[in-house]
Every structure is written in C-alpha cells, then in structure tokens.
C-alpha cells in the first residue's frame, strides 16, 4: 500500500507551490506522494492513481482534519485538503453514495453558483465539487476541493461510489482482523429468507451491510442485493455503527486466525462510535457475529480489496434502515 510520511526536505521542495491568491482554485499539480497529508496547505493535494489503476473506489471525508482520502482497491491513491460546511450549514456525517455526476453543475439553491465537477451525495443539496478552500469550513454544506483534484476525482469516480463523511480524525494505520469467517465460528441453522444469487450482479463493488436489529447480513454487488442471511450475535451490548474497508488479504494473519480471505480491514469511525483503544484493535464488534458456514464460504470467495462493510444496530428494511439513513439523503 502507498504510504504518506512526514518526511520533508526534497519532498517539500518539489511539492507544488501555492500562493495565497490561488486558494480559490488550488494547486495545479499533485504534491509528492511522500508528503504528510496533514502538512498540506489549503488547496494542495496528492494524486497518485497509478499505484492502483483499477478496482472499486472509496472516499473518506474527515471533518476535523478537513481532508479527503481516496482509496482504490484498498490502496490510498489520493488525499486533498477540503472546505466543508460552516456553522449553521454543517456537512452531514454518515455513509453516502455518489448519486449524480455533472461536470458543469450550478447551484439550484445559491444564486446559480458554479459547482464544477460535482459529485452529488444527497438530493437535498450536499455534494463534492471544486471550490474555494480557505483552510477551514466555509461552505453551505458541500465539500469543496481544489479544482485540479476535483477534476481528477470526477473522472475516476463512477456512479454509486461510497463516501464516508466522519466527525473523527482518520488513522490509516488502524486495522482490524475480523473472525466472522473463521471456520470454527459459524452456525448451521438456515433461516427463512436466506438466499445467494450472485448471477443478479456478476460484477461490481461488493458491500456488506449488517443489521444488529434484524440479525441479518446483506451482500450488495454493483448496488444489487445478491445475498442475505440470518446471523447470530453474542452478548447483550449493541453493535454500534462502524464502517470498514478491506485493504488486503494477509495470508499470515489468515493462517493464525484460521480465517480464509478475511485479510486486514481498515476501521473508519462513524458518528456515535467510540474510538477503539490500542488494546482493542483486534477485538471488534464483528467478532461477536456468527454466520452460517455455507454462506460464509460463498462470501469469502468474492471478497477482494476495496470491499466495504457497514455495521449498524438499525433495522434493514424500514425507513430507518442503515442504507436509507446513512446512505443517500443524509441531513
């Protein structure tokens, strides 16, 4: 995986220069990939798509860090400064999908204001687009990016790409190793409503949604449900809300935990989720979940870097379902 370090020196010298007057448009070229993301000045960015040329994209927006992190196939390919919603117009948090793309969009709410390279997150007016980045939240709720970065992102992102907006700082080094696929931790009872129909969507981004309220796991591929099963959850504590992304399959970890295809998942803190302490990084809510072995084997077979997983206590098939409450409309 590409790593961004805090090294300076040559990396800083070759990094794009950004005069104050250019903040409205941002830098014209990417900074060096070795640049520390938190040292980027307003309007600066790193864009290195060649390190992962293909695969599903996943975007994380951190409000406290005012940064956008872009992953493809589980590898970080870009990071940029952003400007999000100011007080009274706060950018909503949660898990969203890109609903619409428009390279020459203009605002329907704010005096026909230009919103170049717009990626719509909600039908209520929240989007990612190019715009002025003064170095702090200043928008009416949208997520503003440097123009060059917004253009590159627009060209790379397909409809349906998942976007997490979080009120937590992102720790790219925080990994968990789920045991939900461990052969010794499964159940044998098949419940009514279970199905596995991968032919409904042979290709596309794989997303797993787990509902603690319904004790149900749903598998989506390309936005279509291809599987669903009953799960069993140990303990009385709620599952809370978590988002995870599979970054790589680690054979060494898999062999130690007797897990095939689980690999390393990056944990992304969502609103209401207490940050995990160091000692709990390998003891996650997902380890309380048991899955029927036949279903688990089928699911393992389609897991690959870039797969995302949402865990929630909300029901699956109501207006309060996680894919309705956390994906799409937002606040």
PDB file of C-alpha atoms in Angstrom:
ATOM      1  CA  UNK A   1       0.000   0.000   0.000  1.00  0.00           C
ATOM      2  CA  UNK A   2       1.223   3.504  -0.739  1.00  0.00           C
ATOM      3  CA  UNK A   3       2.263   5.291   2.432  1.00  0.00           C
ATOM      4  CA  UNK A   4       2.344   9.002   3.117  1.00  0.00           C
ATOM      5  CA  UNK A   5       5.042  10.021   5.560  1.00  0.00           C
ATOM      6  CA  UNK A   6       6.002  13.198   7.343  1.00  0.00           C
ATOM      7  CA  UNK A   7       9.343  13.498   5.569  1.00  0.00           C
ATOM      8  CA  UNK A   8      10.308  16.962   4.413  1.00  0.00           C
ATOM      9  CA  UNK A   9      13.406  18.178   2.547  1.00  0.00           C
ATOM     10  CA  UNK A  10      13.342  17.215  -1.104  1.00  0.00           C
ATOM     11  CA  UNK A  11       9.687  16.203  -0.959  1.00  0.00           C
ATOM     12  CA  UNK A  12       8.770  19.691   0.222  1.00  0.00           C
ATOM     13  CA  UNK A  13      10.971  21.366  -2.364  1.00  0.00           C
ATOM     14  CA  UNK A  14       9.347  19.570  -5.270  1.00  0.00           C
ATOM     15  CA  UNK A  15       5.869  19.909  -3.811  1.00  0.00           C
ATOM     16  CA  UNK A  16       3.585  22.297  -5.628  1.00  0.00           C
ATOM     17  CA  UNK A  17       3.926  25.934  -4.663  1.00  0.00           C
ATOM     18  CA  UNK A  18       0.624  27.580  -3.726  1.00  0.00           C
ATOM     19  CA  UNK A  19       0.384  31.362  -3.410  1.00  0.00           C
ATOM     20  CA  UNK A  20      -2.362  32.767  -1.220  1.00  0.00           C
ATOM     21  CA  UNK A  21      -4.262  34.164  -4.200  1.00  0.00           C
ATOM     22  CA  UNK A  22      -4.529  30.681  -5.683  1.00  0.00           C
ATOM     23  CA  UNK A  23      -6.575  29.232  -2.828  1.00  0.00           C
ATOM     24  CA  UNK A  24      -9.793  29.702  -4.765  1.00  0.00           C
ATOM     25  CA  UNK A  25      -8.648  27.209  -7.400  1.00  0.00           C
ATOM     26  CA  UNK A  26      -5.910  25.336  -5.540  1.00  0.00           C
ATOM     27  CA  UNK A  27      -2.696  23.835  -6.779  1.00  0.00           C
ATOM     28  CA  UNK A  28      -2.423  22.836 -10.419  1.00  0.00           C
ATOM     29  CA  UNK A  29      -0.316  19.734  -9.821  1.00  0.00           C
ATOM     30  CA  UNK A  30      -0.028  16.985  -7.242  1.00  0.00           C
ATOM     31  CA  UNK A  31       2.427  17.241  -4.393  1.00  0.00           C
ATOM     32  CA  UNK A  32       4.951  14.445  -3.872  1.00  0.00           C
ATOM     33  CA  UNK A  33       3.451  11.178  -2.643  1.00  0.00           C
ATOM     34  CA  UNK A  34       5.780  11.297   0.366  1.00  0.00           C
ATOM     35  CA  UNK A  35       4.094  14.439   1.650  1.00  0.00           C
ATOM     36  CA  UNK A  36       2.436  14.179   5.074  1.00  0.00           C
ATOM     37  CA  UNK A  37      -1.298  14.717   4.426  1.00  0.00           C
ATOM     38  CA  UNK A  38      -1.623  16.932   7.478  1.00  0.00           C
ATOM     39  CA  UNK A  39       1.143  19.251   6.244  1.00  0.00           C
ATOM     40  CA  UNK A  40      -0.743  20.129   3.052  1.00  0.00           C
ATOM     41  CA  UNK A  41      -1.583  23.819   2.777  1.00  0.00           C
ATOM     42  CA  UNK A  42      -5.109  24.851   1.739  1.00  0.00           C
ATOM     43  CA  UNK A  43      -5.595  23.919  -1.902  1.00  0.00           C
ATOM     44  CA  UNK A  44      -2.803  21.341  -2.009  1.00  0.00           C
ATOM     45  CA  UNK A  45      -3.291  17.658  -2.732  1.00  0.00           C
ATOM     46  CA  UNK A  46      -1.635  14.352  -3.579  1.00  0.00           C
ATOM     47  CA  UNK A  47      -2.970  12.335  -6.526  1.00  0.00           C
ATOM     48  CA  UNK A  48      -1.252   9.075  -7.499  1.00  0.00           C
ATOM     49  CA  UNK A  49      -3.817   6.825  -9.258  1.00  0.00           C
ATOM     50  CA  UNK A  50      -1.119   4.715 -10.912  1.00  0.00           C
ATOM     51  CA  UNK A  51      -0.410   2.864  -7.647  1.00  0.00           C
ATOM     52  CA  UNK A  52      -3.824   1.157  -8.011  1.00  0.00           C
ATOM     53  CA  UNK A  53      -5.001   1.592 -11.621  1.00  0.00           C
ATOM     54  CA  UNK A  54      -8.189  -0.459 -11.285  1.00  0.00           C
ATOM     55  CA  UNK A  55     -10.710  -1.537  -8.670  1.00  0.00           C
ATOM     56  CA  UNK A  56     -13.523  -0.014  -6.587  1.00  0.00           C
ATOM     57  CA  UNK A  57     -13.098   3.479  -5.163  1.00  0.00           C
ATOM     58  CA  UNK A  58     -13.919   4.565  -1.626  1.00  0.00           C
ATOM     59  CA  UNK A  59     -13.783   8.162  -0.368  1.00  0.00           C
ATOM     60  CA  UNK A  60     -13.451   9.276   3.253  1.00  0.00           C
ATOM     61  CA  UNK A  61     -14.027  12.890   4.293  1.00  0.00           C
ATOM     62  CA  UNK A  62     -12.716  13.806   7.755  1.00  0.00           C
ATOM     63  CA  UNK A  63     -14.378  16.963   9.075  1.00  0.00           C
ATOM     64  CA  UNK A  64     -11.921  17.701  11.919  1.00  0.00           C
ATOM     65  CA  UNK A  65      -8.915  17.116   9.648  1.00  0.00           C
ATOM     66  CA  UNK A  66     -10.525  18.929   6.672  1.00  0.00           C
ATOM     67  CA  UNK A  67      -9.145  16.226   4.402  1.00  0.00           C
ATOM     68  CA  UNK A  68     -10.460  13.906   1.697  1.00  0.00           C
ATOM     69  CA  UNK A  69      -8.827  10.464   1.485  1.00  0.00           C
ATOM     70  CA  UNK A  70      -9.356   8.414  -1.695  1.00  0.00           C
ATOM     71  CA  UNK A  71      -8.796   4.648  -1.882  1.00  0.00           C
ATOM     72  CA  UNK A  72      -8.917   2.333  -4.867  1.00  0.00           C
ATOM     73  CA  UNK A  73      -8.801  -1.418  -4.468  1.00  0.00           C
ATOM     74  CA  UNK A  74      -7.951  -0.828  -0.817  1.00  0.00           C
ATOM     75  CA  UNK A  75      -4.935   1.371  -1.627  1.00  0.00           C
ATOM     76  CA  UNK A  76      -4.730   5.076  -0.863  1.00  0.00           C
ATOM     77  CA  UNK A  77      -4.327   6.885  -4.180  1.00  0.00           C
ATOM     78  CA  UNK A  78      -5.042  10.449  -3.129  1.00  0.00           C
ATOM     79  CA  UNK A  79      -5.534  12.940  -0.339  1.00  0.00           C
ATOM     80  CA  UNK A  80      -6.607  16.566  -0.509  1.00  0.00           C
ATOM     81  CA  UNK A  81      -7.468  19.499   1.678  1.00  0.00           C
ATOM     82  CA  UNK A  82     -11.175  20.361   1.705  1.00  0.00           C
ATOM     83  CA  UNK A  83     -13.505  23.052   2.960  1.00  0.00           C
ATOM     84  CA  UNK A  84     -16.754  21.733   4.428  1.00  0.00           C
ATOM     85  CA  UNK A  85     -19.895  23.355   5.846  1.00  0.00           C
ATOM     86  CA  UNK A  86     -19.534  26.311   8.190  1.00  0.00           C
ATOM     87  CA  UNK A  87     -21.520  26.803  11.398  1.00  0.00           C
ATOM     88  CA  UNK A  88     -25.220  26.635  10.669  1.00  0.00           C
ATOM     89  CA  UNK A  89     -24.594  24.754   7.410  1.00  0.00           C
ATOM     90  CA  UNK A  90     -22.667  21.775   8.771  1.00  0.00           C
ATOM     91  CA  UNK A  91     -21.855  18.973   6.328  1.00  0.00           C
ATOM     92  CA  UNK A  92     -23.877  15.882   7.358  1.00  0.00           C
ATOM     93  CA  UNK A  93     -21.997  12.832   8.574  1.00  0.00           C
ATOM     94  CA  UNK A  94     -22.631   9.230   7.580  1.00  0.00           C
ATOM     95  CA  UNK A  95     -22.226   6.834   4.688  1.00  0.00           C
ATOM     96  CA  UNK A  96     -23.367   8.087   1.281  1.00  0.00           C
ATOM     97  CA  UNK A  97     -23.204   7.092  -2.378  1.00  0.00           C
ATOM     98  CA  UNK A  98     -22.493   9.217  -5.443  1.00  0.00           C
ATOM     99  CA  UNK A  99     -25.989   9.749  -6.831  1.00  0.00           C
ATOM    100  CA  UNK A 100     -25.190  12.019  -9.769  1.00  0.00           C
ATOM    101  CA  UNK A 101     -22.241  13.483 -11.682  1.00  0.00           C
ATOM    102  CA  UNK A 102     -22.199  16.835 -13.509  1.00  0.00           C
ATOM    103  CA  UNK A 103     -19.002  18.485 -14.718  1.00  0.00           C
ATOM    104  CA  UNK A 104     -20.664  21.889 -15.232  1.00  0.00           C
ATOM    105  CA  UNK A 105     -23.232  21.945 -12.436  1.00  0.00           C
ATOM    106  CA  UNK A 106     -24.623  25.167 -10.984  1.00  0.00           C
ATOM    107  CA  UNK A 107     -26.343  25.506  -7.633  1.00  0.00           C
ATOM    108  CA  UNK A 108     -30.119  25.467  -7.541  1.00  0.00           C
ATOM    109  CA  UNK A 109     -30.070  26.966  -4.037  1.00  0.00           C
ATOM    110  CA  UNK A 110     -27.362  29.639  -4.048  1.00  0.00           C
ATOM    111  CA  UNK A 111     -27.662  32.126  -6.922  1.00  0.00           C
ATOM    112  CA  UNK A 112     -26.643  29.761  -9.692  1.00  0.00           C
ATOM    113  CA  UNK A 113     -23.186  29.469  -8.143  1.00  0.00           C
ATOM    114  CA  UNK A 114     -20.798  27.264 -10.168  1.00  0.00           C
ATOM    115  CA  UNK A 115     -20.058  23.798  -8.743  1.00  0.00           C
ATOM    116  CA  UNK A 116     -17.548  22.315 -11.219  1.00  0.00           C
ATOM    117  CA  UNK A 117     -17.034  18.540 -11.300  1.00  0.00           C
ATOM    118  CA  UNK A 118     -19.958  17.925  -8.955  1.00  0.00           C
ATOM    119  CA  UNK A 119     -20.484  14.547  -7.289  1.00  0.00           C
ATOM    120  CA  UNK A 120     -23.918  14.605  -5.633  1.00  0.00           C
ATOM    121  CA  UNK A 121     -24.261  12.946  -2.223  1.00  0.00           C
ATOM    122  CA  UNK A 122     -27.830  13.976  -1.312  1.00  0.00           C
ATOM    123  CA  UNK A 123     -30.828  15.261  -3.228  1.00  0.00           C
ATOM    124  CA  UNK A 124     -31.056  17.961  -0.565  1.00  0.00           C
ATOM    125  CA  UNK A 125     -28.044  19.846  -1.907  1.00  0.00           C
ATOM    126  CA  UNK A 126     -24.900  18.255  -0.448  1.00  0.00           C
ATOM    127  CA  UNK A 127     -22.170  17.438  -2.952  1.00  0.00           C
ATOM    128  CA  UNK A 128     -18.446  17.206  -3.530  1.00  0.00           C
ATOM    129  CA  UNK A 129     -17.187  19.773  -6.047  1.00  0.00           C
ATOM    130  CA  UNK A 130     -14.382  22.187  -6.922  1.00  0.00           C
ATOM    131  CA  UNK A 131     -14.406  25.434  -4.991  1.00  0.00           C
ATOM    132  CA  UNK A 132     -12.567  27.843  -2.768  1.00  0.00           C
ATOM    133  CA  UNK A 133     -10.636  26.297   0.117  1.00  0.00           C
ATOM    134  CA  UNK A 134      -9.566  28.927   2.665  1.00  0.00           C
ATOM    135  CA  UNK A 135      -8.230  26.302   5.076  1.00  0.00           C
ATOM    136  CA  UNK A 136     -11.322  25.973   7.273  1.00  0.00           C
ATOM    137  CA  UNK A 137     -15.059  25.120   6.941  1.00  0.00           C
ATOM    138  CA  UNK A 138     -16.782  27.825   4.885  1.00  0.00           C
ATOM    139  CA  UNK A 139     -19.281  26.195   2.525  1.00  0.00           C
ATOM    140  CA  UNK A 140     -23.061  25.881   2.755  1.00  0.00           C
ATOM    141  CA  UNK A 141     -22.679  22.168   3.474  1.00  0.00           C
ATOM    142  CA  UNK A 142     -20.891  20.940   0.374  1.00  0.00           C
ATOM    143  CA  UNK A 143     -17.348  19.573   0.327  1.00  0.00           C
ATOM    144  CA  UNK A 144     -15.073  21.836  -1.701  1.00  0.00           C
ATOM    145  CA  UNK A 145     -11.935  20.507  -3.374  1.00  0.00           C
ATOM    146  CA  UNK A 146      -9.043  22.078  -5.302  1.00  0.00           C
ATOM    147  CA  UNK A 147     -10.023  22.358  -8.973  1.00  0.00           C
ATOM    148  CA  UNK A 148      -7.336  20.026 -10.371  1.00  0.00           C
ATOM    149  CA  UNK A 149      -8.034  17.381  -7.725  1.00  0.00           C
ATOM    150  CA  UNK A 150     -11.806  17.680  -8.227  1.00  0.00           C
ATOM    151  CA  UNK A 151     -11.375  17.147 -11.980  1.00  0.00           C
ATOM    152  CA  UNK A 152      -9.197  14.052 -11.498  1.00  0.00           C
ATOM    153  CA  UNK A 153     -11.564  12.626  -8.905  1.00  0.00           C
ATOM    154  CA  UNK A 154     -14.594  13.306 -11.105  1.00  0.00           C
ATOM    155  CA  UNK A 155     -13.017  11.388 -13.985  1.00  0.00           C
ATOM    156  CA  UNK A 156     -12.119   8.428 -11.757  1.00  0.00           C
ATOM    157  CA  UNK A 157     -15.329   8.075  -9.711  1.00  0.00           C
ATOM    158  CA  UNK A 158     -18.261   6.053 -11.095  1.00  0.00           C
ATOM    159  CA  UNK A 159     -21.884   6.419 -10.005  1.00  0.00           C
ATOM    160  CA  UNK A 160     -22.567   4.529  -6.790  1.00  0.00           C
ATOM    161  CA  UNK A 161     -19.129   5.107  -5.275  1.00  0.00           C
ATOM    162  CA  UNK A 162     -19.334   5.028  -1.486  1.00  0.00           C
ATOM    163  CA  UNK A 163     -18.377   8.110   0.511  1.00  0.00           C
ATOM    164  CA  UNK A 164     -17.953   8.271   4.290  1.00  0.00           C
ATOM    165  CA  UNK A 165     -18.175  11.660   5.993  1.00  0.00           C
ATOM    166  CA  UNK A 166     -16.960  11.360   9.565  1.00  0.00           C
ATOM    167  CA  UNK A 167     -16.519  13.682  12.518  1.00  0.00           C
ATOM    168  CA  UNK A 168     -13.430  11.719  13.550  1.00  0.00           C
ATOM    169  CA  UNK A 169      -9.805  12.010  12.546  1.00  0.00           C
ATOM    170  CA  UNK A 170      -8.711   9.198  10.222  1.00  0.00           C
ATOM    171  CA  UNK A 171      -5.944   6.849  11.339  1.00  0.00           C
ATOM    172  CA  UNK A 172      -4.863   4.967   8.184  1.00  0.00           C
ATOM    173  CA  UNK A 173      -2.873   2.560  10.364  1.00  0.00           C
ATOM    174  CA  UNK A 174      -5.915   1.329  12.335  1.00  0.00           C
ATOM    175  CA  UNK A 175      -6.642  -2.222  11.162  1.00  0.00           C
ATOM    176  CA  UNK A 176      -8.911  -4.940  12.499  1.00  0.00           C
ATOM    177  CA  UNK A 177      -8.907  -8.604  11.570  1.00  0.00           C
ATOM    178  CA  UNK A 178     -12.471  -9.957  11.706  1.00  0.00           C
ATOM    179  CA  UNK A 179     -13.086 -13.549  12.700  1.00  0.00           C
ATOM    180  CA  UNK A 180     -16.590 -13.746  11.213  1.00  0.00           C
ATOM    181  CA  UNK A 181     -15.214 -16.042   8.509  1.00  0.00           C
ATOM    182  CA  UNK A 182     -13.400 -18.380  10.918  1.00  0.00           C
ATOM    183  CA  UNK A 183     -14.447 -21.964  10.218  1.00  0.00           C
ATOM    184  CA  UNK A 184     -14.864 -22.681  13.910  1.00  0.00           C
ATOM    185  CA  UNK A 185     -17.193 -19.739  14.481  1.00  0.00           C
ATOM    186  CA  UNK A 186     -20.240 -20.465  12.351  1.00  0.00           C
ATOM    187  CA  UNK A 187     -23.773 -21.673  12.858  1.00  0.00           C
ATOM    188  CA  UNK A 188     -25.558 -24.399  10.957  1.00  0.00           C
ATOM    189  CA  UNK A 189     -29.188 -23.307  11.066  1.00  0.00           C
ATOM    190  CA  UNK A 190     -30.595 -21.889   7.839  1.00  0.00           C
ATOM    191  CA  UNK A 191     -33.375 -19.372   8.339  1.00  0.00           C
ATOM    192  CA  UNK A 192     -36.299 -18.357   6.182  1.00  0.00           C
ATOM    193  CA  UNK A 193     -35.390 -15.685   3.673  1.00  0.00           C
ATOM    194  CA  UNK A 194     -31.769 -16.740   3.202  1.00  0.00           C
ATOM    195  CA  UNK A 195     -30.609 -16.568  -0.415  1.00  0.00           C
ATOM    196  CA  UNK A 196     -27.470 -16.396  -2.532  1.00  0.00           C
ATOM    197  CA  UNK A 197     -27.934 -15.192  -6.133  1.00  0.00           C
ATOM    198  CA  UNK A 198     -24.627 -13.798  -7.438  1.00  0.00           C
ATOM    199  CA  UNK A 199     -25.911 -14.035 -11.019  1.00  0.00           C
ATOM    200  CA  UNK A 200     -28.104 -10.981 -10.314  1.00  0.00           C
ATOM    201  CA  UNK A 201     -24.978  -8.805 -10.441  1.00  0.00           C
ATOM    202  CA  UNK A 202     -21.925 -10.697 -11.765  1.00  0.00           C
ATOM    203  CA  UNK A 203     -19.595  -7.706 -11.363  1.00  0.00           C
ATOM    204  CA  UNK A 204     -19.307  -4.509  -9.363  1.00  0.00           C
ATOM    205  CA  UNK A 205     -18.284  -3.176  -5.994  1.00  0.00           C
ATOM    206  CA  UNK A 206     -19.070  -5.538  -3.112  1.00  0.00           C
ATOM    207  CA  UNK A 207     -20.630  -4.006   0.009  1.00  0.00           C
ATOM    208  CA  UNK A 208     -21.743  -5.860   3.139  1.00  0.00           C
ATOM    209  CA  UNK A 209     -24.457  -4.413   5.386  1.00  0.00           C
ATOM    210  CA  UNK A 210     -25.005  -5.947   8.833  1.00  0.00           C
ATOM    211  CA  UNK A 211     -28.105  -5.102  10.902  1.00  0.00           C
ATOM    212  CA  UNK A 212     -27.974  -5.867  14.607  1.00  0.00           C
ATOM    213  CA  UNK A 213     -31.702  -5.166  14.992  1.00  0.00           C
ATOM    214  CA  UNK A 214     -32.672  -7.780  12.400  1.00  0.00           C
ATOM    215  CA  UNK A 215     -29.662 -10.037  12.977  1.00  0.00           C
ATOM    216  CA  UNK A 216     -29.272 -10.009   9.209  1.00  0.00           C
ATOM    217  CA  UNK A 217     -26.330  -9.724   6.812  1.00  0.00           C
ATOM    218  CA  UNK A 218     -26.951  -8.420   3.286  1.00  0.00           C
ATOM    219  CA  UNK A 219     -24.433  -8.582   0.434  1.00  0.00           C
ATOM    220  CA  UNK A 220     -24.657  -5.978  -2.330  1.00  0.00           C
ATOM    221  CA  UNK A 221     -22.719  -6.051  -5.594  1.00  0.00           C
ATOM    222  CA  UNK A 222     -22.985  -3.206  -8.045  1.00  0.00           C
ATOM    223  CA  UNK A 223     -25.843  -1.805  -5.943  1.00  0.00           C
ATOM    224  CA  UNK A 224     -27.896  -5.034  -6.243  1.00  0.00           C
ATOM    225  CA  UNK A 225     -28.522  -7.412  -3.356  1.00  0.00           C
ATOM    226  CA  UNK A 226     -27.026 -10.782  -4.278  1.00  0.00           C
ATOM    227  CA  UNK A 227     -27.264 -12.480  -0.894  1.00  0.00           C
ATOM    228  CA  UNK A 228     -28.827 -12.333   2.536  1.00  0.00           C
ATOM    229  CA  UNK A 229     -28.595 -14.494   5.634  1.00  0.00           C
ATOM    230  CA  UNK A 230     -29.502 -14.625   9.300  1.00  0.00           C
ATOM    231  CA  UNK A 231     -26.602 -14.003  11.685  1.00  0.00           C
ATOM    232  CA  UNK A 232     -26.151 -14.650  15.395  1.00  0.00           C
ATOM    233  CA  UNK A 233     -24.673 -12.047  17.741  1.00  0.00           C
ATOM    234  CA  UNK A 234     -23.145 -12.950  21.083  1.00  0.00           C
ATOM    235  CA  UNK A 235     -23.523 -10.715  24.126  1.00  0.00           C
ATOM    236  CA  UNK A 236     -26.101  -8.105  25.047  1.00  0.00           C
ATOM    237  CA  UNK A 237     -24.197  -4.975  24.048  1.00  0.00           C
ATOM    238  CA  UNK A 238     -25.252  -3.150  20.857  1.00  0.00           C
ATOM    239  CA  UNK A 239     -23.084  -3.485  17.764  1.00  0.00           C
ATOM    240  CA  UNK A 240     -22.805   0.299  17.372  1.00  0.00           C
ATOM    241  CA  UNK A 241     -22.099   1.782  13.952  1.00  0.00           C
ATOM    242  CA  UNK A 242     -18.883   1.012  12.099  1.00  0.00           C
ATOM    243  CA  UNK A 243     -17.605   1.239   8.544  1.00  0.00           C
ATOM    244  CA  UNK A 244     -14.739  -0.959   7.372  1.00  0.00           C
ATOM    245  CA  UNK A 245     -12.841  -1.425   4.119  1.00  0.00           C
ATOM    246  CA  UNK A 246     -10.838  -4.484   3.115  1.00  0.00           C
ATOM    247  CA  UNK A 247      -7.349  -3.243   2.287  1.00  0.00           C
ATOM    248  CA  UNK A 248      -5.581  -6.524   1.558  1.00  0.00           C
ATOM    249  CA  UNK A 249      -5.693 -10.248   2.156  1.00  0.00           C
ATOM    250  CA  UNK A 250      -2.998 -11.211   4.607  1.00  0.00           C
ATOM    251  CA  UNK A 251      -2.166 -14.908   4.396  1.00  0.00           C
ATOM    252  CA  UNK A 252      -0.132 -14.780   7.605  1.00  0.00           C
ATOM    253  CA  UNK A 253      -2.994 -13.273   9.584  1.00  0.00           C
ATOM    254  CA  UNK A 254      -5.472 -15.628   7.933  1.00  0.00           C
ATOM    255  CA  UNK A 255      -3.477 -18.690   8.925  1.00  0.00           C
ATOM    256  CA  UNK A 256      -3.067 -17.557  12.538  1.00  0.00           C
ATOM    257  CA  UNK A 257      -6.785 -16.838  12.984  1.00  0.00           C
ATOM    258  CA  UNK A 258      -7.925 -19.835  10.902  1.00  0.00           C
ATOM    259  CA  UNK A 259      -9.630 -17.437   8.527  1.00  0.00           C
ATOM    260  CA  UNK A 260      -9.632 -17.699   4.765  1.00  0.00           C
ATOM    261  CA  UNK A 261      -9.996 -14.484   2.793  1.00  0.00           C
ATOM    262  CA  UNK A 262     -10.546 -12.187   5.789  1.00  0.00           C
ATOM    263  CA  UNK A 263      -7.401 -10.089   5.494  1.00  0.00           C
ATOM    264  CA  UNK A 264      -6.909  -6.679   7.043  1.00  0.00           C
ATOM    265  CA  UNK A 265      -9.820  -4.226   7.261  1.00  0.00           C
ATOM    266  CA  UNK A 266      -9.359  -0.506   7.859  1.00  0.00           C
ATOM    267  CA  UNK A 267     -11.735   0.742  10.549  1.00  0.00           C
ATOM    268  CA  UNK A 268     -13.388   4.097   9.864  1.00  0.00           C
ATOM    269  CA  UNK A 269     -15.003   5.733  12.880  1.00  0.00           C
ATOM    270  CA  UNK A 270     -18.524   6.961  12.270  1.00  0.00           C
ATOM    271  CA  UNK A 271     -20.649   9.268  14.460  1.00  0.00           C
ATOM    272  CA  UNK A 272     -21.564   7.712  17.791  1.00  0.00           C
ATOM    273  CA  UNK A 273     -18.811   5.084  17.635  1.00  0.00           C
ATOM    274  CA  UNK A 274     -16.307   5.319  20.465  1.00  0.00           C
ATOM    275  CA  UNK A 275     -12.736   5.198  19.195  1.00  0.00           C
ATOM    276  CA  UNK A 276     -11.089   1.873  19.833  1.00  0.00           C
ATOM    277  CA  UNK A 277      -8.173   1.861  22.301  1.00  0.00           C
ATOM    278  CA  UNK A 278      -4.879   0.337  21.202  1.00  0.00           C
ATOM    279  CA  UNK A 279      -5.517  -2.925  23.051  1.00  0.00           C
ATOM    280  CA  UNK A 280      -8.893  -3.371  21.339  1.00  0.00           C
ATOM    281  CA  UNK A 281      -7.756  -3.023  17.740  1.00  0.00           C
ATOM    282  CA  UNK A 282      -8.066  -6.755  17.162  1.00  0.00           C
ATOM    283  CA  UNK A 283     -11.185  -7.235  19.289  1.00  0.00           C
ATOM    284  CA  UNK A 284     -14.049  -5.711  17.350  1.00  0.00           C
ATOM    285  CA  UNK A 285     -17.840  -5.945  17.428  1.00  0.00           C
ATOM    286  CA  UNK A 286     -17.705  -8.014  14.277  1.00  0.00           C
ATOM    287  CA  UNK A 287     -16.002 -10.814  16.197  1.00  0.00           C
ATOM    288  CA  UNK A 288     -19.311 -11.331  18.022  1.00  0.00           C
ATOM    289  CA  UNK A 289     -21.056 -12.235  14.762  1.00  0.00           C
ATOM    290  CA  UNK A 290     -21.576 -15.838  13.642  1.00  0.00           C
ATOM    291  CA  UNK A 291     -22.501 -16.665  10.046  1.00  0.00           C
ATOM    292  CA  UNK A 292     -23.829 -19.922   8.518  1.00  0.00           C
ATOM    293  CA  UNK A 293     -20.797 -21.816   7.147  1.00  0.00           C
ATOM    294  CA  UNK A 294     -22.163 -22.298   3.634  1.00  0.00           C
ATOM    295  CA  UNK A 295     -22.938 -18.609   3.283  1.00  0.00           C
ATOM    296  CA  UNK A 296     -19.599 -17.668   4.830  1.00  0.00           C
ATOM    297  CA  UNK A 297     -17.738 -19.779   2.254  1.00  0.00           C
ATOM    298  CA  UNK A 298     -19.608 -18.139  -0.636  1.00  0.00           C
ATOM    299  CA  UNK A 299     -18.935 -14.685   0.764  1.00  0.00           C
ATOM    300  CA  UNK A 300     -15.227 -15.403   1.241  1.00  0.00           C
ATOM    301  CA  UNK A 301     -14.968 -16.307  -2.414  1.00  0.00           C
ATOM    302  CA  UNK A 302     -15.983 -12.820  -3.605  1.00  0.00           C
ATOM    303  CA  UNK A 303     -14.108 -10.726  -1.039  1.00  0.00           C
ATOM    304  CA  UNK A 304     -11.357  -8.590  -2.514  1.00  0.00           C
ATOM    305  CA  UNK A 305      -9.542  -5.367  -1.625  1.00  0.00           C
ATOM    306  CA  UNK A 306     -11.960  -2.454  -1.749  1.00  0.00           C
ATOM    307  CA  UNK A 307     -14.892  -4.423  -0.304  1.00  0.00           C
ATOM    308  CA  UNK A 308     -16.713  -2.274   2.257  1.00  0.00           C
ATOM    309  CA  UNK A 309     -18.750  -3.267   5.298  1.00  0.00           C
ATOM    310  CA  UNK A 310     -21.287  -1.269   7.296  1.00  0.00           C
ATOM    311  CA  UNK A 311     -22.346  -2.468  10.764  1.00  0.00           C
ATOM    312  CA  UNK A 312     -25.369  -0.852  12.421  1.00  0.00           C
ATOM    313  CA  UNK A 313     -27.952  -1.506  15.121  1.00  0.00           C
ATOM    314  CA  UNK A 314     -30.712  -0.219  12.839  1.00  0.00           C
ATOM    315  CA  UNK A 315     -33.285  -2.427  11.053  1.00  0.00           C
ATOM    316  CA  UNK A 316     -32.572  -3.486   7.482  1.00  0.00           C
ATOM    317  CA  UNK A 317     -35.913  -2.977   5.735  1.00  0.00           C
ATOM    318  CA  UNK A 318     -37.563   0.089   7.242  1.00  0.00           C
ATOM    319  CA  UNK A 319     -37.255   3.822   6.786  1.00  0.00           C
ATOM    320  CA  UNK A 320     -34.593   3.712   9.473  1.00  0.00           C
ATOM    321  CA  UNK A 321     -32.519   1.071   7.662  1.00  0.00           C
ATOM    322  CA  UNK A 322     -28.781   1.752   7.533  1.00  0.00           C
ATOM    323  CA  UNK A 323     -28.732   2.003   3.755  1.00  0.00           C
ATOM    324  CA  UNK A 324     -31.517   4.597   3.921  1.00  0.00           C
ATOM    325  CA  UNK A 325     -30.447   6.557   6.984  1.00  0.00           C
ATOM    326  CA  UNK A 326     -26.720   6.512   6.301  1.00  0.00           C
ATOM    327  CA  UNK A 327     -26.601   6.315   2.511  1.00  0.00           C
ATOM    328  CA  UNK A 328     -28.168   8.885   0.210  1.00  0.00           C
ATOM    329  CA  UNK A 329     -30.140  11.673   1.822  1.00  0.00           C
ATOM    330  CA  UNK A 330     -28.084  12.471   4.896  1.00  0.00           C
ATOM    331  CA  UNK A 331     -29.090  15.500   6.910  1.00  0.00           C
TER     332      UNK A 331
END
